[in-house]
Amino acid sequence: QHNRMDQAGYNLKYLDVLAPALRALQSTFRLTFRVVSSRPPHMPGVEIEFRPWDFHREVADLQDATIGVMPLEDTSGPGASAA
């Protein structure tokens, strides 16, 4: 079982799909992609503001974001249950 901090780092692989779109947006607009996680993502060509995840700062780190993205595993397949 992963603790929350480890899970955040584990989910970084799901951000890879966003890299091409972020690069395109950043070529036209002033945009910084903030990542709050246990470790920084590797997204070449994407301007990233990395903030190490901390339980005491989590809400403050996310409150001033304009748009939020939370990568999650696709659990909609066979055997998945809705909450």
XYZ file of C-alpha atoms in Angstrom:
83
model
C 0.000 0.000 0.000
C 1.303 3.459 -0.937
C 1.042 6.353 1.429
C -0.347 9.571 0.005
C 3.043 11.107 -0.749
C 4.225 8.020 -2.624
C 0.945 7.848 -4.531
C 1.391 11.434 -5.710
C 4.785 10.567 -7.164
C 3.425 7.371 -8.669
C 0.792 9.355 -10.585
C 3.375 11.540 -12.338
C 3.465 9.111 -15.262
C -0.063 10.225 -16.161
C 1.143 13.790 -16.764
C 3.188 12.707 -19.796
C 0.113 12.919 -22.023
C -0.161 16.642 -21.173
C 3.380 17.580 -22.209
C 2.691 18.255 -25.930
C -0.349 20.413 -25.117
C 1.548 22.306 -22.414
C 4.466 22.993 -24.763
C 2.049 24.337 -27.390
C 0.238 26.520 -24.851
C 3.492 27.837 -23.418
C 4.671 28.844 -26.892
C 1.694 31.217 -27.137
C 0.686 32.092 -23.581
C 2.475 32.954 -20.366
C 1.794 29.727 -18.515
C 3.559 27.891 -15.724
C 2.634 24.327 -14.888
C 2.801 23.816 -11.122
C 3.321 20.313 -9.837
C 2.793 19.468 -6.170
C 4.181 15.997 -5.613
C 6.712 13.926 -3.741
C 9.136 14.373 -6.650
C 9.373 16.604 -9.731
C 8.122 15.360 -13.095
C 10.374 14.986 -16.129
C 8.704 17.002 -18.896
C 11.360 18.376 -21.271
C 10.368 21.687 -22.840
C 7.656 22.427 -20.265
C 8.141 25.248 -17.762
C 7.385 23.681 -14.387
C 7.091 25.143 -10.920
C 7.733 22.198 -8.605
C 6.551 22.292 -5.011
C 7.356 19.319 -2.789
C 4.170 17.855 -1.343
C 3.680 18.650 2.322
C 0.551 17.855 4.325
C 0.661 21.240 6.075
C 0.989 23.233 2.808
C -1.181 21.149 0.473
C -4.237 23.432 0.488
C -2.190 26.631 0.233
C -0.134 25.183 -2.636
C -3.300 24.497 -4.652
C -5.536 27.445 -3.733
C -4.040 30.025 -6.082
C -4.029 27.758 -9.145
C -6.170 28.851 -12.081
C -6.761 25.320 -13.367
C -6.196 22.059 -11.534
C -5.286 18.664 -12.945
C -5.144 15.531 -10.841
C -3.930 12.463 -12.703
C -5.708 9.308 -11.660
C -5.548 5.714 -12.757
C -8.373 4.590 -15.051
C -10.396 2.265 -12.875
C -13.493 2.236 -15.069
C -12.723 -1.169 -16.560
C -14.159 -4.545 -15.606
C -14.368 -5.048 -11.889
C -14.338 -1.328 -11.056
C -16.988 0.043 -8.767
C -18.331 3.576 -8.546
C -18.306 5.323 -5.191
